[in-house]
Short mmCIF file of C-alpha atoms in Angstrom, two decimals:
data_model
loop_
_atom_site.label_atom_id
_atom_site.label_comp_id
_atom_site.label_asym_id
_atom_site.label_seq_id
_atom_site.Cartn_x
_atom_site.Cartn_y
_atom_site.Cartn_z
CA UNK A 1 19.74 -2.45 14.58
CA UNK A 2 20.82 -5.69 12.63
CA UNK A 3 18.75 -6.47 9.55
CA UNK A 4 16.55 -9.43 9.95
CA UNK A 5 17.25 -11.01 6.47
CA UNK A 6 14.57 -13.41 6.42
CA UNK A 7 12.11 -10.52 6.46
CA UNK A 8 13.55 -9.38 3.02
CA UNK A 9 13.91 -12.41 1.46
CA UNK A 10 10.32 -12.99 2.27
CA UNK A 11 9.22 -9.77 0.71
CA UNK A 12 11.54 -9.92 -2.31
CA UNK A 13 9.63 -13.27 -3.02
CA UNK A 14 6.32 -12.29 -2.73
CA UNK A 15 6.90 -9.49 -5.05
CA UNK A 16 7.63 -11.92 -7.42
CA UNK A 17 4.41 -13.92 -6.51
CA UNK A 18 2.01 -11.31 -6.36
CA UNK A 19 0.40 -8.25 -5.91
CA UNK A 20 1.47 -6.46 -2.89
CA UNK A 21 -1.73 -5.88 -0.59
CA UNK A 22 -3.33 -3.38 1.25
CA UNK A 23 -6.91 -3.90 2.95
CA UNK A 24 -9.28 -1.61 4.03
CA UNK A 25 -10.05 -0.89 7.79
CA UNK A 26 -13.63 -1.74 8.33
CA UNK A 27 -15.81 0.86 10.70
CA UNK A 28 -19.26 0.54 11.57
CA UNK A 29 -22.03 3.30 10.54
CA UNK A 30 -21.34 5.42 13.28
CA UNK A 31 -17.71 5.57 12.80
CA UNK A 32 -15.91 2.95 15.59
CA UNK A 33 -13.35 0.80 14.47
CA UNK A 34 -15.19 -2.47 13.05
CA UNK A 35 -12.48 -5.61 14.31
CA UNK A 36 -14.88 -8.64 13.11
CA UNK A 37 -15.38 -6.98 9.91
CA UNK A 38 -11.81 -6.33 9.07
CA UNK A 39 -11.09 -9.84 10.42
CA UNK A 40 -13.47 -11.23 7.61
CA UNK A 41 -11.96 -8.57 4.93
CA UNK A 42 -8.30 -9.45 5.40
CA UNK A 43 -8.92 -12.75 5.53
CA UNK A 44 -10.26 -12.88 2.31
CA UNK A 45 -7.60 -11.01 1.08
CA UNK A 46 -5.11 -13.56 2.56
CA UNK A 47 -7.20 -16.31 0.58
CA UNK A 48 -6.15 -15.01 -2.71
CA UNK A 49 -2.15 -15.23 -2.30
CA UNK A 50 -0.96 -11.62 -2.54
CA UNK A 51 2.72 -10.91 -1.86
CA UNK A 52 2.52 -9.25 1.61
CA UNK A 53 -0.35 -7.45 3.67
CA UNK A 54 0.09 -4.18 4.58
CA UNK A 55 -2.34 -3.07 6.77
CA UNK A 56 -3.07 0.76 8.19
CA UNK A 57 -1.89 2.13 5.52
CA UNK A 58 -3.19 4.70 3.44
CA UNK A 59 -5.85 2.69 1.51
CA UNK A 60 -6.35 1.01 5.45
CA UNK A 61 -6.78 5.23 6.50
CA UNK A 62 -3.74 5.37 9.08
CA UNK A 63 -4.63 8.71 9.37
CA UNK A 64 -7.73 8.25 11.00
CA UNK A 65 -6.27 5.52 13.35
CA UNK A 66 -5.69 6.17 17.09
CA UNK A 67 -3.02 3.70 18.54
CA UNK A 68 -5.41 1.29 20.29
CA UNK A 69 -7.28 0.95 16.86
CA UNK A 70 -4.11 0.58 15.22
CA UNK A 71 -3.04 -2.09 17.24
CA UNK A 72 -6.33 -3.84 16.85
CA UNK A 73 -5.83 -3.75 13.22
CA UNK A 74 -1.83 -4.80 13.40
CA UNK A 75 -2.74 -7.46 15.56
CA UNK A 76 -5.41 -9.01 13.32
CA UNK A 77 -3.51 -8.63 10.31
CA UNK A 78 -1.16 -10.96 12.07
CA UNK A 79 -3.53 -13.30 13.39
CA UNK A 80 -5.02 -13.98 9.91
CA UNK A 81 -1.94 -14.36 7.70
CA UNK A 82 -0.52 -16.90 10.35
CA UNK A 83 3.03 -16.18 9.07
CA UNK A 84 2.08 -17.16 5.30
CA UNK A 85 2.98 -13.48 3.66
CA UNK A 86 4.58 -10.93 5.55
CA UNK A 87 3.04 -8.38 7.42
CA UNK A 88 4.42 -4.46 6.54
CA UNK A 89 2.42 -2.26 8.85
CA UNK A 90 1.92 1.69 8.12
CA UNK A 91 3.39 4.44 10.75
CA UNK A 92 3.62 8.29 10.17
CA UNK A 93 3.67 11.80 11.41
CA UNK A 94 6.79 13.21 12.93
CA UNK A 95 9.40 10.76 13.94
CA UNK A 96 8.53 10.96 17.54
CA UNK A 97 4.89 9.52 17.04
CA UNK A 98 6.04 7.04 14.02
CA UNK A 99 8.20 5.56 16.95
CA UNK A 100 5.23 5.31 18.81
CA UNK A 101 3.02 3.54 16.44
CA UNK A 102 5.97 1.38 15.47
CA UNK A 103 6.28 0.17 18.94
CA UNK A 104 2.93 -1.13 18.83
CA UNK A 105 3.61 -2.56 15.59
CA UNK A 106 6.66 -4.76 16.79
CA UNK A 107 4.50 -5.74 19.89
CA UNK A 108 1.70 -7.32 17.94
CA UNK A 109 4.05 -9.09 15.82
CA UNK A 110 4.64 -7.54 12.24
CA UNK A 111 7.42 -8.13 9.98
CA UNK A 112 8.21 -4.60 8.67
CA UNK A 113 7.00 -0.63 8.85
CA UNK A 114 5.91 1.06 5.63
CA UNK A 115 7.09 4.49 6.49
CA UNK A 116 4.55 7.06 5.21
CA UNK A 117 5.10 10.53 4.38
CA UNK A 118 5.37 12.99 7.70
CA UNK A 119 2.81 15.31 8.16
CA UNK A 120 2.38 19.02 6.88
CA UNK A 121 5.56 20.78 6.43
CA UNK A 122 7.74 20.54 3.38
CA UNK A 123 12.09 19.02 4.76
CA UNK A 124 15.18 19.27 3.53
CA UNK A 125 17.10 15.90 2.14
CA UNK A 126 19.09 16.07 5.35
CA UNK A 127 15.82 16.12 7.10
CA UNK A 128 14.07 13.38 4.94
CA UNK A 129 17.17 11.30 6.02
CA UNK A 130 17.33 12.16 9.46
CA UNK A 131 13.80 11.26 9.99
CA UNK A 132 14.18 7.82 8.88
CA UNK A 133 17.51 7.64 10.85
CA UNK A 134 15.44 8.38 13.69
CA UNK A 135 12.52 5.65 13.50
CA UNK A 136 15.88 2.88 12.54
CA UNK A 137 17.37 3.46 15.95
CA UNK A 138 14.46 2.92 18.02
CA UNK A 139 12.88 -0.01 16.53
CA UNK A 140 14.12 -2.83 15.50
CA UNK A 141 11.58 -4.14 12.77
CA UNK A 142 12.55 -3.06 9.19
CA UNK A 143 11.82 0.08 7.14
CA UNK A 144 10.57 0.76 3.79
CA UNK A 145 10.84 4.61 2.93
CA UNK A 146 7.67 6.06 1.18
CA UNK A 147 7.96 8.85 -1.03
CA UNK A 148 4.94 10.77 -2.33
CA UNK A 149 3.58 13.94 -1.82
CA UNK A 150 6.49 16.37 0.21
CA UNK A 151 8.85 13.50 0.23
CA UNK A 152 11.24 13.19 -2.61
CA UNK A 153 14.07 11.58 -2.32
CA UNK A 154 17.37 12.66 -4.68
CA UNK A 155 20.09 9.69 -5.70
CA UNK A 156 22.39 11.14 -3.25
CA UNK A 157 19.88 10.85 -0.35
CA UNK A 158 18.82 7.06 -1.37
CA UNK A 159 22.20 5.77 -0.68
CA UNK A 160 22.23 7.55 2.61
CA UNK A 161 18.83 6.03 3.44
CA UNK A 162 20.21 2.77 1.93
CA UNK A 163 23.03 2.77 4.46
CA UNK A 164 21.02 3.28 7.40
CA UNK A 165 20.92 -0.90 8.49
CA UNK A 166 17.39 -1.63 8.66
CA UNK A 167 16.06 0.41 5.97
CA UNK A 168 15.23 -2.08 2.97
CA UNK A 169 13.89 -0.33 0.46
CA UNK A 170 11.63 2.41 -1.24
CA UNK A 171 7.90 2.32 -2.31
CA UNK A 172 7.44 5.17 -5.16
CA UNK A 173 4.07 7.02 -5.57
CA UNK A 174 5.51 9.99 -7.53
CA UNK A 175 5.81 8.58 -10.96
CA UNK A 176 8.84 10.28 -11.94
CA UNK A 177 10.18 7.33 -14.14
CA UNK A 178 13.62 9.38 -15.02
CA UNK A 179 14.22 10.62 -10.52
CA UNK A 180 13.28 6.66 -10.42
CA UNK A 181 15.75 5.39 -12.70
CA UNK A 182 18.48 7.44 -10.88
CA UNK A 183 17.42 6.17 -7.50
CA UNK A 184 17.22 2.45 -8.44
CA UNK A 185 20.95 2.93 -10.14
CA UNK A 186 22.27 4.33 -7.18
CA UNK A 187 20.87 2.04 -4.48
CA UNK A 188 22.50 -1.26 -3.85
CA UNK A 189 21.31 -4.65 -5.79
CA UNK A 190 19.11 -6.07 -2.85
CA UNK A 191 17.63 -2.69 -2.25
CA UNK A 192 13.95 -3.32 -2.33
CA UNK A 193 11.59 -0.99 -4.79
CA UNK A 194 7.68 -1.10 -5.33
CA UNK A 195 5.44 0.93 -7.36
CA UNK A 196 2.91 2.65 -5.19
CA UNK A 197 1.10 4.99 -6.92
CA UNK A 198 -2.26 5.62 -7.14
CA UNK A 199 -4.23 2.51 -9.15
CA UNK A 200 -0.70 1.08 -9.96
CA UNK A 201 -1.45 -0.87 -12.93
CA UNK A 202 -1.74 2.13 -14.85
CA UNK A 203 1.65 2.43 -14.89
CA UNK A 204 3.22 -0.59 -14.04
CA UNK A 205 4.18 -1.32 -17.37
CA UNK A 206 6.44 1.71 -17.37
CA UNK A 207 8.16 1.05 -14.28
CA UNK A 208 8.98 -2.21 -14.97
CA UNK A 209 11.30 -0.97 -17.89
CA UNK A 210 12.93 1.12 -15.37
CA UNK A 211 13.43 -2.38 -12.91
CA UNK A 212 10.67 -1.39 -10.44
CA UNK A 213 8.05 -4.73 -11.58
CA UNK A 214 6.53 -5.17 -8.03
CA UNK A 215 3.73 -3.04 -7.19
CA UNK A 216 0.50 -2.23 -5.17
CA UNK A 217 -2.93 -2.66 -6.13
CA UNK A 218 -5.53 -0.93 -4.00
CA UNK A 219 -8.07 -3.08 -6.76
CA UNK A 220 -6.80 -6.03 -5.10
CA UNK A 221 -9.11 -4.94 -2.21
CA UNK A 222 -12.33 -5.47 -3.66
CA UNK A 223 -11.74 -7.64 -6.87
CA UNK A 224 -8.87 -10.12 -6.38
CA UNK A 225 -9.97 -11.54 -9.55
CA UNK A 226 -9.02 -8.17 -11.72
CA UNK A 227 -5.82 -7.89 -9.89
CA UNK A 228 -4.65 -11.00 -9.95
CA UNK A 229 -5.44 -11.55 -14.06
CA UNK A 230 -3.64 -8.41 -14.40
CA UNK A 231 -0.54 -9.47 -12.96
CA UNK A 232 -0.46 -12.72 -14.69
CA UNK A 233 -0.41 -11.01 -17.70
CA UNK A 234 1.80 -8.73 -17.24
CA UNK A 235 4.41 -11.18 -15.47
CA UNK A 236 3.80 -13.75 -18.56
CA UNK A 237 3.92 -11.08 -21.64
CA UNK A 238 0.02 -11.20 -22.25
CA UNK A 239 -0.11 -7.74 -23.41
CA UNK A 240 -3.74 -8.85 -25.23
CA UNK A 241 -4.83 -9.47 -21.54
CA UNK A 242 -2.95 -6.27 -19.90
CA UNK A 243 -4.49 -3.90 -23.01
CA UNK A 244 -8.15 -5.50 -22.20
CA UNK A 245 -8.02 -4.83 -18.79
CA UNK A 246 -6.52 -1.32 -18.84
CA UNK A 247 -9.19 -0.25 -21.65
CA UNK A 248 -12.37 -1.84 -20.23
CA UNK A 249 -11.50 -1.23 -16.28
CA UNK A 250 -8.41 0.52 -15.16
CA UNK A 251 -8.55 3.32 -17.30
CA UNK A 252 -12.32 4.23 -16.75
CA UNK A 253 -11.55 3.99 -12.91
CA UNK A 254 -9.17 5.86 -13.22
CA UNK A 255 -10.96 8.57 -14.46
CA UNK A 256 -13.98 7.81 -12.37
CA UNK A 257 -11.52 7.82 -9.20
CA UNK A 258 -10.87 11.52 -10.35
CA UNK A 259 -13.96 12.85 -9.84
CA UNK A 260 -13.24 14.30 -6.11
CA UNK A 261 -10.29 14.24 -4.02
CA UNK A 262 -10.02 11.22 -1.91
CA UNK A 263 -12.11 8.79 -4.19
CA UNK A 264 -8.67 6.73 -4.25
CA UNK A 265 -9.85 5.39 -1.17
CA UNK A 266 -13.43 5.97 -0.84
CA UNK A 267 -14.26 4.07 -4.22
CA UNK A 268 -11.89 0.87 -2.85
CA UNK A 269 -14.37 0.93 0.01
CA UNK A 270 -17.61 1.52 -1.76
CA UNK A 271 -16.57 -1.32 -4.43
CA UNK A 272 -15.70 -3.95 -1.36
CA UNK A 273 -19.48 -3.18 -0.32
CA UNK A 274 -20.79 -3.60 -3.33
CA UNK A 275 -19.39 -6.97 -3.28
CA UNK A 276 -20.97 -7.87 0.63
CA UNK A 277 -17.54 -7.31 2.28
CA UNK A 278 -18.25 -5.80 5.54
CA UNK A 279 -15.64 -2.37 5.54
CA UNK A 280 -17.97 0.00 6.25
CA UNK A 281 -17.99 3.76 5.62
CA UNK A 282 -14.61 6.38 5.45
CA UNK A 283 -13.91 8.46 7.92
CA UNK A 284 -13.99 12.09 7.91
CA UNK A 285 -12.40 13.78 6.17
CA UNK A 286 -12.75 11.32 3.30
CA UNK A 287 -16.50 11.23 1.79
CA UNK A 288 -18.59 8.37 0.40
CA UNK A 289 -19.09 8.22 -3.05
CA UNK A 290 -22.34 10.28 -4.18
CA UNK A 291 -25.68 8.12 -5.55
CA UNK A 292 -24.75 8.58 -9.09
CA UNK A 293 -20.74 7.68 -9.14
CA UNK A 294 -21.75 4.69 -6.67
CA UNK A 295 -23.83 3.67 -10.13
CA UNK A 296 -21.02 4.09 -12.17
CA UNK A 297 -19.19 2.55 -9.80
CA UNK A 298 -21.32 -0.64 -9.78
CA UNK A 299 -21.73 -1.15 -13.53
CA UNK A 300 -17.94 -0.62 -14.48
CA UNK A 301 -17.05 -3.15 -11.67
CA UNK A 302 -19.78 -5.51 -13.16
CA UNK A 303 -18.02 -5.12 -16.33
CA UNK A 304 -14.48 -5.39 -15.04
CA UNK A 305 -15.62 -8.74 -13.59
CA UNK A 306 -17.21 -10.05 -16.43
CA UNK A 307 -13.47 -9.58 -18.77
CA UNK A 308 -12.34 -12.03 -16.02
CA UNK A 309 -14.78 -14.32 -16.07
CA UNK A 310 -16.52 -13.62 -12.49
CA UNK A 311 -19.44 -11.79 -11.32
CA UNK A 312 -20.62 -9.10 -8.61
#
């Protein structure tokens, strides 16, 4: 497939603009996809000028997804942003079904795939590469790998996954800034990287030393405000700002989002209902957060808000 170039300059931009966004998928109480609601969430999102949308991904619970959902929630994504950031949609599993979903994808009109980890078993670096290899020939939208969890890739396996056309780059969620340094060395110059780990600003001063400065910010789902103060700073050298933020908000989230597997996602969700978006519950397997870490919840957001100057 032939690389459409306009797609990467786009995204190299917007990286450089900021955050890099990923909204939640709204469902009603009883579990059924929610379309108006995520219609009203990601356009809200949109209002606040993040780098790129990247919808039904894991903070948007792919996993959860069936493919008429999914295209629901590709399709609005594409609707909303009207062509004013690029659209990078999630797909998954084994190759075969990432093809499926990718398909979909192209047909309601996104920009690029956000490849996400494949499903259960632990793969050899030939078989990391050949699965992307696979999804490149049989779509023609471009690919950014994801590596967390059972995917790792080593510098020798980057530039393999580099060469592959319409692969454009790597989003990182391991946090291994020395295996990061190696990869960015050894991929070419317009090779596109992104911090992706969990609550990114945590660490998004040390990846920026290593030449990864563009990163995702699951925050940016339910306080645009935080997110986008944060970045200023840390784009303009406000370290007073980036220090504030990290002790007073990031930090305790951090440690509240540790409580019980999952709360990366089902905190994002509680904290964009505390604010009156309509997203809903998570599904199964995720949990909502219990009574009294919903209260913590609420009164560090209220304080997060407040070192910005805004309110619940």
């Amino acid at each position: 497939m032939s690389l459409d170039t306009d797609t990467v300059r786009r995204l190299r931009e917007g990286m450089t603009r900021g955050v890099l966004s990923f909204p939640l998928t709204s469902f009603h109480d009883d579990g059924s996809l929610d379309p108006d609601g995520f219609r009203a969430h990601l356009a809200a999102q949109v209002a606040t000028a993040p780098g790129a949308v990247f919808p039904a991904c894991g903070t948007g619970e792919f996993f959860s997804l069936d493919e008429d959902e999914y295209r629901r929630v590709v399709t609005i994504a594409v609707e909303e942003t009207a062509g004013r950031v690029p659209v990078v949609a999630g797909v998954g599993y084994g190759w075969a079904q990432a093809v499926r979903f990718a398909r979909v994808a192209e047909e309601a009109g996104a920009d690029a795939l956000l490849v996400l980890p494949h499903y259960l078993v632990a793969a050899p670096q030939d078989g990391l590469v050949a699965q992307l290899e696979q999804l490149a020939v049989r779509t023609t939208l471009p690919l950014i790998a994801y590596q967390r969890g059972q995917v790792t890739f080593t510098a020798d396996s980057l530039k393999r996954v580099a060469r592959i056309p319409n692969v454009i780059g790597l989003k990182d969620g391991h946090s291994d800034l020395d295996r990061l340094q190696r990869l960015t060395l050894a991929a070419p110059e317009d090779f596109l990287f992104f911090n992706g780990a969990s609550t990114a600003e945590i660490q998004a001063r040390a990846y920026a030393t290593v030449g990864v400065p563009a990163y995702s910010s699951a925050v940016h789902a339910f306080a645009p405000e935080i997110a986008n103060a944060f970045f200023i700073a840390l784009r303009d050298g406000d370290d007073g700002t980036v220090e504030k933020l990290l002790r007073g908000f990031y930090v305790p989230l951090v440690e509240l989002r540790d409580r019980v597997p999952g709360y990366a996602v089902s905190l994002v969700k509680a904290a964009a209902r505390l604010r009156g978006r309509r997203v809903g519950p998570v599904r199964a397997p995720l949990t909502d957060p219990t009574a009294a870490d919903l209260a913590d919840l609420e009164n560090l957001l209220t304080a997060g808000l407040d070192l910005v100057g805004a309110a619940l």
